[in-house]
mmCIF file of C-alpha atoms in Angstrom:
data_model
loop_
_atom_site.group_PDB
_atom_site.id
_atom_site.type_symbol
_atom_site.label_atom_id
_atom_site.label_comp_id
_atom_site.label_asym_id
_atom_site.label_seq_id
_atom_site.Cartn_x
_atom_site.Cartn_y
_atom_site.Cartn_z
ATOM 1 C CA MET A 112 110.607 118.776 105.118
ATOM 2 C CA ARG A 113 112.377 117.032 102.229
ATOM 3 C CA PRO A 114 110.638 113.796 101.165
ATOM 4 C CA ILE A 115 111.634 110.140 101.407
ATOM 5 C CA VAL A 116 111.723 108.126 98.174
ATOM 6 C CA VAL A 117 111.527 104.332 98.211
ATOM 7 C CA VAL A 118 112.180 102.425 94.987
ATOM 8 C CA GLY A 119 111.683 98.685 95.056
ATOM 9 C CA ALA A 120 109.561 95.608 94.616
ATOM 10 C CA VAL A 121 105.912 94.964 95.376
ATOM 11 C CA HIS A 122 104.639 91.432 96.001
ATOM 12 C CA HIS A 123 101.348 89.742 96.710
ATOM 13 C CA ASP A 124 102.251 87.662 99.764
ATOM 14 C CA VAL A 125 100.782 84.255 100.558
ATOM 15 C CA ILE A 126 101.665 83.420 104.177
ATOM 16 C CA VAL A 127 101.177 79.884 105.470
ATOM 17 C CA ASP A 128 101.434 78.911 109.136
ATOM 18 C CA ALA A 129 103.157 75.535 109.468
ATOM 19 C CA PRO A 130 104.902 73.519 112.203
ATOM 20 C CA ARG A 131 108.238 73.637 110.365
ATOM 21 C CA LEU A 132 109.779 74.029 106.929
ATOM 22 C CA PRO A 133 109.127 70.998 104.681
ATOM 23 C CA LYS A 134 111.886 68.661 103.614
ATOM 24 C CA VAL A 135 112.537 67.870 99.953
ATOM 25 C CA ASP A 136 109.567 65.934 98.467
ATOM 26 C CA GLU A 137 107.587 66.323 101.706
ATOM 27 C CA THR A 138 104.077 67.740 101.995
ATOM 28 C CA LEU A 139 103.170 69.253 105.362
ATOM 29 C CA VAL A 140 99.752 70.112 106.746
ATOM 30 C CA GLY A 141 99.574 73.791 107.651
ATOM 31 C CA GLN A 142 97.346 75.490 110.209
ATOM 32 C CA SER A 143 96.196 78.597 108.303
ATOM 33 C CA VAL A 144 96.836 80.869 105.333
ATOM 34 C CA ARG A 145 96.552 84.625 104.867
ATOM 35 C CA TYR A 146 97.214 87.053 102.053
ATOM 36 C CA ALA A 147 99.051 90.344 102.450
ATOM 37 C CA PHE A 148 100.688 93.247 100.692
ATOM 38 C CA GLY A 149 104.421 92.661 100.481
ATOM 39 C CA GLY A 150 107.735 93.184 98.762
ATOM 40 C CA LYS A 151 110.613 94.857 100.537
ATOM 41 C CA GLY A 152 110.182 98.138 98.696
ATOM 42 C CA GLY A 153 106.445 98.281 99.267
ATOM 43 C CA ASN A 154 106.686 97.298 102.925
ATOM 44 C CA GLN A 155 109.479 99.789 103.577
ATOM 45 C CA ALA A 156 107.451 102.576 101.963
ATOM 46 C CA VAL A 157 104.422 101.783 104.122
ATOM 47 C CA ALA A 158 106.580 101.653 107.266
ATOM 48 C CA ALA A 159 108.339 104.887 106.326
ATOM 49 C CA ALA A 160 104.998 106.635 105.821
ATOM 50 C CA ARG A 161 103.718 105.414 109.180
ATOM 51 C CA PHE A 162 106.698 106.790 111.058
ATOM 52 C CA ALA A 163 107.388 109.808 108.845
ATOM 53 C CA SER A 164 103.952 111.227 109.581
ATOM 54 C CA GLY A 165 105.142 111.911 113.119
ATOM 55 C CA PHE A 166 108.105 113.849 111.729
ATOM 56 C CA GLY A 167 106.131 115.711 109.056
ATOM 57 C CA ALA A 168 107.847 114.076 106.053
ATOM 58 C CA SER A 169 106.188 112.681 102.934
ATOM 59 C CA VAL A 170 106.986 109.313 101.337
ATOM 60 C CA HIS A 171 107.040 108.586 97.596
ATOM 61 C CA PHE A 172 107.153 105.062 96.188
ATOM 62 C CA ALA A 173 108.267 103.935 92.734
ATOM 63 C CA GLY A 174 107.871 100.368 91.564
ATOM 64 C CA CYS A 175 105.968 98.296 89.026
ATOM 65 C CA VAL A 176 102.816 96.167 89.320
ATOM 66 C CA GLY A 177 100.512 94.423 86.885
ATOM 67 C CA TYR A 178 97.012 95.366 85.795
ATOM 68 C CA ASP A 179 95.688 92.399 87.771
ATOM 69 C CA GLU A 180 93.794 92.336 91.068
ATOM 70 C CA PRO A 181 96.943 92.027 93.244
ATOM 71 C CA GLY A 182 98.323 95.078 91.428
ATOM 72 C CA ALA A 183 95.184 97.088 92.140
ATOM 73 C CA ASP A 184 95.329 95.963 95.783
ATOM 74 C CA ALA A 185 98.949 97.131 96.003
ATOM 75 C CA VAL A 186 98.121 100.587 94.684
ATOM 76 C CA ARG A 187 95.245 100.883 97.145
ATOM 77 C CA THR A 188 97.325 99.672 100.109
ATOM 78 C CA LEU A 189 100.114 102.151 99.432
ATOM 79 C CA ALA A 190 97.738 105.065 98.931
ATOM 80 C CA GLU A 191 95.755 104.261 102.076
ATOM 81 C CA ALA A 192 99.026 104.206 104.036
ATOM 82 C CA GLY A 193 99.688 107.775 102.930
ATOM 83 C CA VAL A 194 102.326 106.936 100.301
ATOM 84 C CA ASP A 195 102.512 109.028 97.117
ATOM 85 C CA VAL A 196 102.052 106.481 94.281
ATOM 86 C CA THR A 197 102.488 108.742 91.255
ATOM 87 C CA GLY A 198 105.768 106.923 90.540
ATOM 88 C CA LEU A 199 104.146 103.474 90.508
ATOM 89 C CA GLN A 200 104.272 101.951 87.014
ATOM 90 C CA ARG A 201 101.745 99.446 85.572
ATOM 91 C CA VAL A 202 102.485 96.741 82.985
ATOM 92 C CA ASP A 203 100.700 93.810 81.290
ATOM 93 C CA GLU A 204 102.466 91.217 83.429
ATOM 94 C CA PRO A 205 101.463 89.470 86.665
ATOM 95 C CA THR A 206 102.196 91.374 89.841
ATOM 96 C CA GLY A 207 105.141 89.900 91.739
ATOM 97 C CA MET A 208 104.378 87.477 94.542
ATOM 98 C CA SER A 209 105.941 85.589 97.404
ATOM 99 C CA VAL A 210 105.075 82.507 99.419
ATOM 100 C CA ALA A 211 106.184 82.567 103.048
ATOM 101 C CA ILE A 212 106.058 79.779 105.629
ATOM 102 C CA SER A 213 105.629 81.152 109.133
ATOM 103 C CA LEU A 214 106.826 78.931 111.989
ATOM 104 C CA PRO A 215 105.543 78.636 115.571
ATOM 105 C CA ASP A 216 108.657 80.344 116.999
ATOM 106 C CA GLY A 217 108.032 83.438 114.855
ATOM 107 C CA ASN A 218 110.684 82.704 112.235
ATOM 108 C CA TYR A 219 109.895 82.115 108.570
ATOM 109 C CA GLY A 220 111.204 81.157 105.120
ATOM 110 C CA ALA A 221 110.024 82.574 101.806
ATOM 111 C CA VAL A 222 110.240 82.292 98.025
ATOM 112 C CA ILE A 223 109.669 85.293 95.739
ATOM 113 C CA VAL A 224 108.701 85.515 92.060
ATOM 114 C CA SER A 225 109.568 88.989 90.766
ATOM 115 C CA SER A 226 107.391 89.131 87.596
ATOM 116 C CA SER A 227 106.244 92.754 87.050
ATOM 117 C CA ASN A 228 108.977 94.144 89.287
ATOM 118 C CA LEU A 229 111.594 93.359 86.663
ATOM 119 C CA ALA A 230 109.744 95.543 84.153
ATOM 120 C CA PHE A 231 110.309 98.736 86.148
ATOM 121 C CA ASP A 232 111.712 101.428 83.843
ATOM 122 C CA PRO A 233 114.069 103.851 85.648
ATOM 123 C CA LEU A 234 113.919 106.208 82.653
ATOM 124 C CA LYS A 235 110.284 106.886 83.543
ATOM 125 C CA LEU A 236 111.107 107.717 87.153
ATOM 126 C CA VAL A 237 110.683 111.349 88.156
ATOM 127 C CA LEU A 238 112.236 112.058 91.563
ATOM 128 C CA PRO A 239 110.991 114.895 93.776
ATOM 129 C CA PRO A 240 113.222 117.985 93.376
ATOM 130 C CA GLU A 241 115.075 117.588 96.698
ATOM 131 C CA PRO A 242 114.682 114.113 98.195
ATOM 132 C CA ALA A 243 116.148 113.733 101.673
ATOM 133 C CA VAL A 244 116.525 109.964 101.520
ATOM 134 C CA LEU A 245 116.455 107.284 98.831
ATOM 135 C CA VAL A 246 115.791 103.731 100.009
ATOM 136 C CA LEU A 247 116.860 100.798 97.812
ATOM 137 C CA GLN A 248 116.985 96.998 98.109
ATOM 138 C CA ASN A 249 118.242 94.046 96.058
ATOM 139 C CA GLU A 250 114.873 92.817 94.756
ATOM 140 C CA LEU A 251 115.167 94.850 91.543
ATOM 141 C CA SER A 252 117.932 94.221 89.019
ATOM 142 C CA PRO A 253 121.371 95.747 89.739
ATOM 143 C CA ALA A 254 121.121 97.852 86.575
ATOM 144 C CA ILE A 255 117.827 99.397 87.693
ATOM 145 C CA THR A 256 119.078 100.008 91.228
ATOM 146 C CA LEU A 257 122.267 101.644 89.965
ATOM 147 C CA ALA A 258 120.378 103.937 87.588
ATOM 148 C CA VAL A 259 118.100 105.127 90.388
ATOM 149 C CA ALA A 260 121.012 105.632 92.802
ATOM 150 C CA GLN A 261 122.847 107.726 90.217
ATOM 151 C CA MET A 262 119.789 109.946 89.813
ATOM 152 C CA ALA A 263 119.410 110.427 93.565
ATOM 153 C CA SER A 264 123.108 111.118 94.148
ATOM 154 C CA LYS A 265 122.806 114.146 91.883
ATOM 155 C CA ARG A 266 120.002 115.439 94.142
ATOM 156 C CA ASP A 267 122.135 115.179 97.305
ATOM 157 C CA ALA A 268 119.931 112.464 98.801
ATOM 158 C CA THR A 269 121.170 110.129 101.528
ATOM 159 C CA ILE A 270 121.129 106.699 99.889
ATOM 160 C CA ILE A 271 120.149 103.811 102.151
ATOM 161 C CA MET A 272 120.823 100.387 100.660
ATOM 162 C CA ASN A 273 119.211 97.354 102.226
ATOM 163 C CA ALA A 274 121.294 94.677 100.496
ATOM 164 C CA ALA A 275 118.602 92.002 100.655
ATOM 165 C CA PRO A 276 118.258 89.438 99.236
ATOM 166 C CA ALA A 277 121.987 88.916 99.672
ATOM 167 C CA ARG A 278 124.127 89.337 96.573
ATOM 168 C CA PRO A 279 127.311 91.292 95.790
ATOM 169 C CA LEU A 280 126.853 94.982 95.053
ATOM 170 C CA PRO A 281 128.280 96.249 91.754
ATOM 171 C CA ALA A 282 131.246 98.529 92.452
ATOM 172 C CA ALA A 283 129.543 101.509 90.789
ATOM 173 C CA LEU A 284 126.529 101.120 93.092
ATOM 174 C CA ASP A 285 128.571 100.380 96.211
ATOM 175 C CA THR A 286 130.376 103.723 95.978
ATOM 176 C CA LEU A 287 127.055 105.612 95.938
ATOM 177 C CA VAL A 288 125.616 103.993 99.081
ATOM 178 C CA ASP A 289 125.750 106.201 102.177
ATOM 179 C CA VAL A 290 124.142 103.815 104.675
ATOM 180 C CA LEU A 291 124.372 100.055 104.118
ATOM 181 C CA VAL A 292 121.941 97.892 106.111
ATOM 182 C CA VAL A 293 122.262 94.094 106.202
ATOM 183 C CA ASN A 294 121.416 91.262 108.546
ATOM 184 C CA ARG A 295 123.939 88.688 109.725
ATOM 185 C CA VAL A 296 123.401 86.371 106.736
ATOM 186 C CA GLU A 297 123.664 89.201 104.218
ATOM 187 C CA ALA A 298 126.782 90.581 105.911
ATOM 188 C CA ALA A 299 128.432 87.178 105.693
ATOM 189 C CA GLY A 300 127.508 86.928 102.023
ATOM 190 C CA LEU A 301 128.935 90.349 101.142
ATOM 191 C CA LEU A 302 132.131 89.593 103.041
ATOM 192 C CA GLU A 303 132.299 86.010 101.728
ATOM 193 C CA ARG A 304 132.547 84.665 105.273
ATOM 194 C CA ASP A 305 131.022 81.790 107.180
ATOM 195 C CA GLY A 306 128.019 83.345 108.906
ATOM 196 C CA ARG A 307 128.312 80.932 111.841
ATOM 197 C CA HIS A 308 131.563 82.608 112.892
ATOM 198 C CA LEU A 309 130.755 86.174 111.880
ATOM 199 C CA LYS A 310 131.701 88.843 114.418
ATOM 200 C CA PRO A 311 129.099 91.622 113.949
ATOM 201 C CA ILE A 312 131.293 94.479 115.175
ATOM 202 C CA GLU A 313 134.115 93.510 112.838
ATOM 203 C CA ALA A 314 131.670 92.939 109.985
ATOM 204 C CA ALA A 315 130.070 96.372 110.401
ATOM 205 C CA THR A 316 133.496 98.011 110.479
ATOM 206 C CA GLU A 317 134.651 96.255 107.330
ATOM 207 C CA LEU A 318 131.411 96.884 105.445
ATOM 208 C CA ARG A 319 131.467 100.596 106.231
ATOM 209 C CA GLY A 320 134.556 101.315 104.194
ATOM 210 C CA ASP A 321 134.398 104.973 103.151
ATOM 211 C CA ARG A 322 130.624 105.301 103.446
ATOM 212 C CA THR A 323 128.757 107.130 106.192
ATOM 213 C CA ALA A 324 127.684 103.988 108.019
ATOM 214 C CA ALA A 325 127.135 100.252 107.880
ATOM 215 C CA ILE A 326 124.502 98.602 110.040
ATOM 216 C CA VAL A 327 124.372 94.876 110.804
ATOM 217 C CA THR A 328 121.016 93.892 112.291
ATOM 218 C CA LEU A 329 120.977 90.853 114.574
ATOM 219 C CA GLY A 330 117.274 90.123 115.062
ATOM 220 C CA GLY A 331 116.767 89.391 118.725
ATOM 221 C CA GLY A 332 120.365 90.394 119.350
ATOM 222 C CA GLY A 333 119.981 94.089 118.524
ATOM 223 C CA LEU A 334 122.376 95.606 115.991
ATOM 224 C CA CYS A 335 125.853 96.988 115.367
ATOM 225 C CA VAL A 336 126.412 100.302 113.582
ATOM 226 C CA ALA A 337 129.803 101.461 112.311
ATOM 227 C CA THR A 338 130.412 105.141 111.594
ATOM 228 C CA ALA A 339 133.465 107.367 111.213
ATOM 229 C CA ILE A 340 133.685 107.699 114.997
ATOM 230 C CA GLY A 341 133.616 103.980 115.725
ATOM 231 C CA VAL A 342 131.275 101.041 116.212
ATOM 232 C CA GLU A 343 128.360 100.917 118.617
ATOM 233 C CA ALA A 344 126.339 97.862 119.588
ATOM 234 C CA LEU A 345 122.696 98.593 120.402
ATOM 235 C CA PRO A 346 121.007 95.978 122.601
ATOM 236 C CA PRO A 347 117.590 94.556 121.727
ATOM 237 C CA HIS A 348 114.321 95.473 123.420
ATOM 238 C CA THR A 349 112.802 92.585 125.340
ATOM 239 C CA VAL A 350 109.401 91.835 123.794
ATOM 240 C CA ALA A 351 107.134 88.824 123.303
ATOM 241 C CA VAL A 352 107.566 87.897 119.634
ATOM 242 C CA GLN A 353 104.429 87.359 117.554
ATOM 243 C CA SER A 354 106.261 86.981 114.227
ATOM 244 C CA THR A 355 109.547 88.226 112.799
ATOM 245 C CA HIS A 356 108.090 88.497 109.276
ATOM 246 C CA GLY A 357 108.702 92.019 107.948
ATOM 247 C CA ALA A 358 110.833 93.175 110.878
ATOM 248 C CA GLY A 359 113.698 94.233 108.643
ATOM 249 C CA ASP A 360 111.370 96.336 106.495
ATOM 250 C CA ALA A 361 109.929 98.025 109.585
ATOM 251 C CA PHE A 362 113.492 98.817 110.672
ATOM 252 C CA ILE A 363 114.374 100.360 107.300
ATOM 253 C CA GLY A 364 111.183 102.403 107.151
ATOM 254 C CA ALA A 365 111.712 103.788 110.628
ATOM 255 C CA LEU A 366 115.400 104.452 109.963
ATOM 256 C CA SER A 367 114.648 106.416 106.786
ATOM 257 C CA ALA A 368 112.000 108.491 108.557
ATOM 258 C CA ALA A 369 114.341 109.372 111.408
ATOM 259 C CA ILE A 370 117.203 110.264 109.037
ATOM 260 C CA ALA A 371 114.906 112.404 106.866
ATOM 261 C CA ALA A 372 113.878 114.269 110.008
ATOM 262 C CA GLY A 373 117.504 115.305 110.472
ATOM 263 C CA GLY A 374 118.292 113.045 113.385
ATOM 264 C CA GLU A 375 121.794 111.843 114.207
ATOM 265 C CA LEU A 376 122.500 108.418 112.736
ATOM 266 C CA ILE A 377 122.956 106.599 116.049
ATOM 267 C CA GLU A 378 119.727 108.080 117.371
ATOM 268 C CA ALA A 379 117.989 107.082 114.136
ATOM 269 C CA CYS A 380 119.253 103.523 114.673
ATOM 270 C CA ARG A 381 117.884 103.524 118.216
ATOM 271 C CA PHE A 382 114.513 104.665 116.889
ATOM 272 C CA ALA A 383 114.494 101.985 114.188
ATOM 273 C CA ASN A 384 115.577 99.315 116.689
ATOM 274 C CA ALA A 385 112.585 100.119 118.902
ATOM 275 C CA ALA A 386 110.232 100.269 115.899
ATOM 276 C CA ALA A 387 111.299 96.792 114.778
ATOM 277 C CA ALA A 388 110.788 95.468 118.318
ATOM 278 C CA LEU A 389 107.214 96.776 118.395
ATOM 279 C CA HIS A 390 106.638 95.309 114.934
ATOM 280 C CA VAL A 391 107.566 91.752 115.952
ATOM 281 C CA ALA A 392 105.622 92.108 119.220
ATOM 282 C CA SER A 393 102.393 93.153 117.469
ATOM 283 C CA PRO A 394 99.886 90.838 115.772
ATOM 284 C CA PRO A 395 100.100 91.332 111.982
ATOM 285 C CA ALA A 396 96.633 92.896 111.835
ATOM 286 C CA LEU A 397 97.618 95.598 114.349
ATOM 287 C CA ARG A 398 101.045 96.567 113.031
ATOM 288 C CA ASP A 399 99.721 99.613 111.204
ATOM 289 C CA ARG A 400 98.913 101.081 114.613
ATOM 290 C CA VAL A 401 102.588 101.199 115.638
ATOM 291 C CA THR A 402 103.452 104.883 115.242
ATOM 292 C CA GLU A 403 106.243 107.264 116.120
ATOM 293 C CA ARG A 404 104.602 107.979 119.499
ATOM 294 C CA GLU A 405 104.578 104.283 120.516
ATOM 295 C CA VAL A 406 108.195 103.920 119.445
ATOM 296 C CA ARG A 407 109.239 106.903 121.562
ATOM 297 C CA ALA A 408 107.410 105.404 124.532
ATOM 298 C CA LEU A 409 109.343 102.124 124.219
ATOM 299 C CA MET A 410 112.628 104.003 123.882
ATOM 300 C CA ALA A 411 111.882 105.856 127.122
ATOM 301 C CA GLN A 412 111.436 102.676 129.136
#
């Protein structure tokens, strides 16, 4: 089966549990702190590998980390997840990091510092001969992302763009994206609308344009996917939420695995929707046990 390629950022995550987000100049007392592998690109590669194993597809990751301890941890985490890391570059800069505040209701806020991620050199990237899917995000510079997308488009890969963090896509990149995935906030940003009044079905339709599909994820509200045959709203799965941190990355990883396996786009969205539900319902330490089999079981309920 043709491989999945994920190109993106890697971060060393510091996650703090707190009662709420602090106000300006306020210091809050938190309950606990934990450290984790992160970055949208890295997390999506790990998720893709977890689900792709059930489909028989391989996952390759390309990014850039430092020669520090967090960088070594990132390489080890990716490799242990079954991700091919031959495309991972190393530089004499600190590995990127993020600080996230996790709230009692499962929501969170975060700040990222890109550091080594900005040193990624697309000229050193060697893609597999026939990639099925290329997964991109907005954590690398637009110039880097465009260069990688141009390489993959020449290999007939399906290009999935998770436009997060939210920022406008350069026109040259936008035309190369086959499947655009955004949440409600990111959709509003791309459309320059007030997110409080955003209508997801209309947003998905407008964002699709001439591309294969546009997907607007709605967290606990499911998602809307617009294709050439129309727009479909997929309802959420009812689960007890442990934390929403990383749910979007789990969705992207599962979506890329299902598309690489040759599945129809709507069915791939259903698979990814269920995978994200199991992700938020699982304690962080047990999320690596959520596999393709468990996702299928939830879909069958």
